Amino acid sequence: MAVKVSPQQRSALWIYQVDPHEIHYLKFILEAYEGLTTLTTLDPQKGLVQMAVPPGRHGSLEVLLEALGQELELKRISLVGKP
């Protein structure tokens, strides 16, 4: 039986570009914040990563990414599902 998920329960998908050499560091930092996001590498050569952001965690992730932007070059490519 398939489980139905309402739009409010779906994770938003955010795509960013980061220096390919910094992907592991970014993933390490994000994983330290339990339940904040799940990072998937889309293209390791181009540094494209996707973050699955659970409902209610958008603001916290934005604050963290803004702080990380002081030491990493993070370029927002797209935000899908941001409230």
PDB file of C-alpha atoms in Angstrom:
ATOM      1  CA  MET A   1       0.000   0.000   0.000  1.00  0.00           C
ATOM      2  CA  ALA A   2       1.367   3.422  -0.955  1.00  0.00           C
ATOM      3  CA  VAL A   3       1.641   6.018   1.756  1.00  0.00           C
ATOM      4  CA  LYS A   4       0.070   9.352   0.857  1.00  0.00           C
ATOM      5  CA  VAL A   5       2.106  12.421   1.735  1.00  0.00           C
ATOM      6  CA  SER A   6       0.527  15.847   1.839  1.00  0.00           C
ATOM      7  CA  PRO A   7       2.357  18.808   0.254  1.00  0.00           C
ATOM      8  CA  GLN A   8       2.972  20.174   3.769  1.00  0.00           C
ATOM      9  CA  GLN A   9       4.886  16.985   4.694  1.00  0.00           C
ATOM     10  CA  ARG A  10       7.187  16.975   1.665  1.00  0.00           C
ATOM     11  CA  SER A  11      10.753  18.128   1.918  1.00  0.00           C
ATOM     12  CA  ALA A  12      11.772  21.149  -0.103  1.00  0.00           C
ATOM     13  CA  LEU A  13      14.631  20.617  -2.549  1.00  0.00           C
ATOM     14  CA  TRP A  14      17.315  23.289  -2.657  1.00  0.00           C
ATOM     15  CA  ILE A  15      20.144  23.137  -5.171  1.00  0.00           C
ATOM     16  CA  TYR A  16      23.410  24.948  -4.532  1.00  0.00           C
ATOM     17  CA  GLN A  17      26.806  25.108  -6.164  1.00  0.00           C
ATOM     18  CA  VAL A  18      29.925  24.936  -4.006  1.00  0.00           C
ATOM     19  CA  ASP A  19      33.625  24.460  -4.688  1.00  0.00           C
ATOM     20  CA  PRO A  20      33.902  20.721  -5.468  1.00  0.00           C
ATOM     21  CA  HIS A  21      36.708  20.413  -2.912  1.00  0.00           C
ATOM     22  CA  GLU A  22      34.360  21.722  -0.193  1.00  0.00           C
ATOM     23  CA  ILE A  23      31.467  19.274  -0.712  1.00  0.00           C
ATOM     24  CA  HIS A  24      32.681  16.878   1.989  1.00  0.00           C
ATOM     25  CA  TYR A  25      33.163  19.716   4.476  1.00  0.00           C
ATOM     26  CA  LEU A  26      29.678  21.091   3.769  1.00  0.00           C
ATOM     27  CA  LYS A  27      28.135  17.625   4.157  1.00  0.00           C
ATOM     28  CA  PHE A  28      30.008  17.094   7.436  1.00  0.00           C
ATOM     29  CA  ILE A  29      28.745  20.398   8.859  1.00  0.00           C
ATOM     30  CA  LEU A  30      25.144  19.867   7.739  1.00  0.00           C
ATOM     31  CA  GLU A  31      25.017  16.323   9.131  1.00  0.00           C
ATOM     32  CA  ALA A  32      26.057  17.666  12.536  1.00  0.00           C
ATOM     33  CA  TYR A  33      22.652  19.384  12.719  1.00  0.00           C
ATOM     34  CA  GLU A  34      20.375  16.380  13.222  1.00  0.00           C
ATOM     35  CA  GLY A  35      17.254  16.531  11.049  1.00  0.00           C
ATOM     36  CA  LEU A  36      18.133  19.849   9.405  1.00  0.00           C
ATOM     37  CA  THR A  37      18.731  18.573   5.878  1.00  0.00           C
ATOM     38  CA  THR A  38      20.032  15.714   3.800  1.00  0.00           C
ATOM     39  CA  LEU A  39      22.717  16.646   1.290  1.00  0.00           C
ATOM     40  CA  THR A  40      23.102  14.744  -1.981  1.00  0.00           C
ATOM     41  CA  THR A  41      25.849  15.413  -4.511  1.00  0.00           C
ATOM     42  CA  LEU A  42      24.332  15.864  -7.977  1.00  0.00           C
ATOM     43  CA  ASP A  43      27.515  16.642  -9.927  1.00  0.00           C
ATOM     44  CA  PRO A  44      30.826  16.336  -8.057  1.00  0.00           C
ATOM     45  CA  GLN A  45      32.858  17.982 -10.837  1.00  0.00           C
ATOM     46  CA  LYS A  46      30.649  21.087 -10.923  1.00  0.00           C
ATOM     47  CA  GLY A  47      30.025  21.118  -7.175  1.00  0.00           C
ATOM     48  CA  LEU A  48      26.247  20.819  -7.515  1.00  0.00           C
ATOM     49  CA  VAL A  49      24.504  19.611  -4.378  1.00  0.00           C
ATOM     50  CA  GLN A  50      20.872  19.134  -3.440  1.00  0.00           C
ATOM     51  CA  MET A  51      19.502  19.649   0.051  1.00  0.00           C
ATOM     52  CA  ALA A  52      16.242  17.994   1.083  1.00  0.00           C
ATOM     53  CA  VAL A  53      14.801  20.334   3.708  1.00  0.00           C
ATOM     54  CA  PRO A  54      12.010  19.048   5.964  1.00  0.00           C
ATOM     55  CA  PRO A  55       9.018  21.275   6.705  1.00  0.00           C
ATOM     56  CA  GLY A  56       9.727  23.741   9.471  1.00  0.00           C
ATOM     57  CA  ARG A  57      13.513  23.682   9.011  1.00  0.00           C
ATOM     58  CA  HIS A  58      13.847  26.253   6.210  1.00  0.00           C
ATOM     59  CA  GLY A  59      14.660  29.200   8.456  1.00  0.00           C
ATOM     60  CA  SER A  60      17.281  27.305  10.453  1.00  0.00           C
ATOM     61  CA  LEU A  61      18.996  26.107   7.294  1.00  0.00           C
ATOM     62  CA  GLU A  62      18.989  29.604   5.774  1.00  0.00           C
ATOM     63  CA  VAL A  63      20.699  30.993   8.880  1.00  0.00           C
ATOM     64  CA  LEU A  64      23.330  28.246   8.819  1.00  0.00           C
ATOM     65  CA  LEU A  65      23.995  28.638   5.079  1.00  0.00           C
ATOM     66  CA  GLU A  66      24.350  32.393   5.516  1.00  0.00           C
ATOM     67  CA  ALA A  67      26.960  31.812   8.225  1.00  0.00           C
ATOM     68  CA  LEU A  68      28.748  29.189   6.123  1.00  0.00           C
ATOM     69  CA  GLY A  69      28.769  31.676   3.248  1.00  0.00           C
ATOM     70  CA  GLN A  70      31.402  33.605   5.211  1.00  0.00           C
ATOM     71  CA  GLU A  71      33.889  30.767   4.676  1.00  0.00           C
ATOM     72  CA  LEU A  72      32.523  28.911   1.639  1.00  0.00           C
ATOM     73  CA  GLU A  73      31.377  30.207  -1.712  1.00  0.00           C
ATOM     74  CA  LEU A  74      27.776  29.003  -1.876  1.00  0.00           C
ATOM     75  CA  LYS A  75      25.731  29.841  -4.953  1.00  0.00           C
ATOM     76  CA  ARG A  76      21.992  29.251  -4.859  1.00  0.00           C
ATOM     77  CA  ILE A  77      20.828  27.574  -8.060  1.00  0.00           C
ATOM     78  CA  SER A  78      17.183  26.833  -7.225  1.00  0.00           C
ATOM     79  CA  LEU A  79      14.736  26.449  -4.367  1.00  0.00           C
ATOM     80  CA  VAL A  80      11.765  24.141  -4.868  1.00  0.00           C
ATOM     81  CA  GLY A  81       9.177  23.933  -2.138  1.00  0.00           C
ATOM     82  CA  LYS A  82      10.254  26.857   0.007  1.00  0.00           C
ATOM     83  CA  PRO A  83       7.242  28.335   1.801  1.00  0.00           C
TER      84      PRO A  83
END
